[in-house]
Coordinates of C-alpha atoms in Angstrom, one line a residue:
M1 CA -0.3 -0.1 0.2
E2 CA 1.3 3.3 -1.1
T3 CA 1.9 6.1 1.6
P4 CA -1.3 8.1 1.8
L5 CA -1.3 12.0 1.1
G6 CA -1.9 13.1 4.5
V7 CA 1.2 11.5 5.4
K8 CA 3.2 12.7 2.9
Q9 CA 1.8 16.6 3.9
A10 CA 2.8 15.8 7.5
V11 CA 6.1 14.5 6.9
I12 CA 6.9 17.0 4.7
T13 CA 5.9 19.4 7.0
I14 CA 7.6 18.0 10.4
W15 CA 10.9 18.4 8.0
S16 CA 9.8 22.1 7.4
T17 CA 8.9 22.9 11.3
L18 CA 12.4 21.2 12.1
A19 CA 14.2 23.7 9.0
I20 CA 12.5 26.5 11.1
S21 CA 13.6 25.4 14.4
V22 CA 17.0 25.2 13.2
L23 CA 17.1 28.4 11.4
L24 CA 15.8 30.2 14.8
A25 CA 18.5 28.7 16.9
L26 CA 21.2 29.8 14.4
Y27 CA 19.8 33.3 14.5
Q28 CA 19.4 33.3 18.5
T29 CA 22.9 32.4 18.3
L30 CA 23.9 34.9 16.1
I31 CA 22.3 37.9 18.1
G32 CA 23.3 36.8 21.5
N33 CA 20.6 35.6 23.2
A34 CA 21.9 32.0 23.0
S35 CA 25.3 30.6 23.5
N36 CA 27.4 28.6 21.4
G37 CA 26.4 25.5 23.8
E38 CA 22.8 26.1 23.7
L39 CA 23.3 26.1 19.8
V40 CA 25.0 22.6 20.0
F41 CA 22.5 21.1 22.5
S42 CA 19.5 22.6 20.4
L43 CA 21.3 21.1 17.3
V44 CA 21.9 17.7 19.1
I45 CA 18.0 18.1 20.0
Y46 CA 16.6 18.7 16.3
S47 CA 19.0 16.0 15.0
L48 CA 17.3 13.3 17.5
L49 CA 13.8 14.9 16.2
C50 CA 14.8 14.3 12.6
I51 CA 14.2 10.4 13.4
L52 CA 10.6 10.7 13.8
P53 CA 9.9 12.0 10.0
Y54 CA 11.9 9.2 8.6
K55 CA 10.2 6.4 10.9
I56 CA 6.8 7.9 10.3
N57 CA 7.5 7.8 6.6
N58 CA 8.3 4.2 7.0
K59 CA 5.2 3.4 8.6
S60 CA 6.5 3.3 12.0
N61 CA 3.0 3.7 14.6
P62 CA 5.1 4.4 17.7
A63 CA 6.8 7.0 15.7
R64 CA 3.4 8.5 15.1
Y65 CA 2.8 8.8 18.6
I66 CA 6.1 9.7 20.3
Y67 CA 5.5 12.8 17.6
L68 CA 2.0 13.3 19.2
I69 CA 3.3 13.5 22.9
I70 CA 6.6 15.2 22.1
T71 CA 3.9 18.3 20.2
I72 CA 1.5 18.2 23.1
L73 CA 4.3 18.5 25.7
T74 CA 6.1 21.6 23.8
I75 CA 2.9 23.3 23.4
T76 CA 2.1 23.2 27.2
F77 CA 5.6 24.1 28.3
M78 CA 6.1 26.4 25.5
F79 CA 3.6 29.0 27.2
A80 CA 5.6 28.5 31.0
A81 CA 9.2 28.3 30.1
I82 CA 9.8 30.9 27.6
D83 CA 11.5 34.4 28.7
Y84 CA 9.0 36.8 26.4
E85 CA 11.6 39.4 26.7
K86 CA 14.6 37.8 25.6
Y87 CA 13.0 35.6 23.5
K88 CA 10.2 37.7 21.3
L89 CA 10.9 36.0 18.1
E90 CA 11.3 32.6 19.6
Y91 CA 7.9 32.7 21.2
I92 CA 6.6 34.1 18.0
V93 CA 7.5 31.9 15.8
S94 CA 6.4 29.0 18.3
F95 CA 3.4 30.1 18.5
I96 CA 2.6 30.8 14.4
L97 CA 3.9 27.0 14.3
I98 CA 1.0 25.8 16.5
P99 CA -1.4 25.5 13.5
A100 CA 1.4 23.7 11.6
E101 CA 1.8 21.1 14.7
I102 CA -2.4 20.6 14.7
F103 CA -2.2 20.0 10.9
I104 CA 0.5 17.3 11.4
I105 CA -1.2 15.8 14.4
Y106 CA -4.8 16.1 12.0
R107 CA -3.0 14.3 9.0
L108 CA -1.8 11.5 11.1
F109 CA -4.5 10.5 12.6
Q110 CA -7.0 10.5 10.2
K111 CA -8.9 7.3 9.2
E112 CA -6.3 6.4 6.0
A113 CA -3.3 7.3 7.7
S114 CA -4.5 4.9 10.6
S115 CA -5.4 2.2 8.3
W116 CA -1.7 2.3 6.4
F117 CA -0.3 2.3 9.8
R118 CA -1.8 -0.7 10.8
S119 CA -1.4 -2.8 7.8

């Protein structure tokens, strides 16, 4: 069975959000809001997160649930953990990416996608 269009769209969107996050981390370092160590830590985390779209694209049902959990935790802690004054751009970008994350979850858990992951 071929990968459903919704899963393909979700995977592309995940890659896009990861790319935006990496660019934001680089920007924060360049303007002095983050140290080089924080940049390296962020890049390691984003590198590990790159496993998820790869696994999702290869029909890993646990990967889509892990992505769901990470998304829920990230959105939940985003509002509590960000220093709004220091990381205004990061907050704005994170807030703008919430609809993209909702779209990803919606596409990964549609009936067609769920059937594909189970087969």
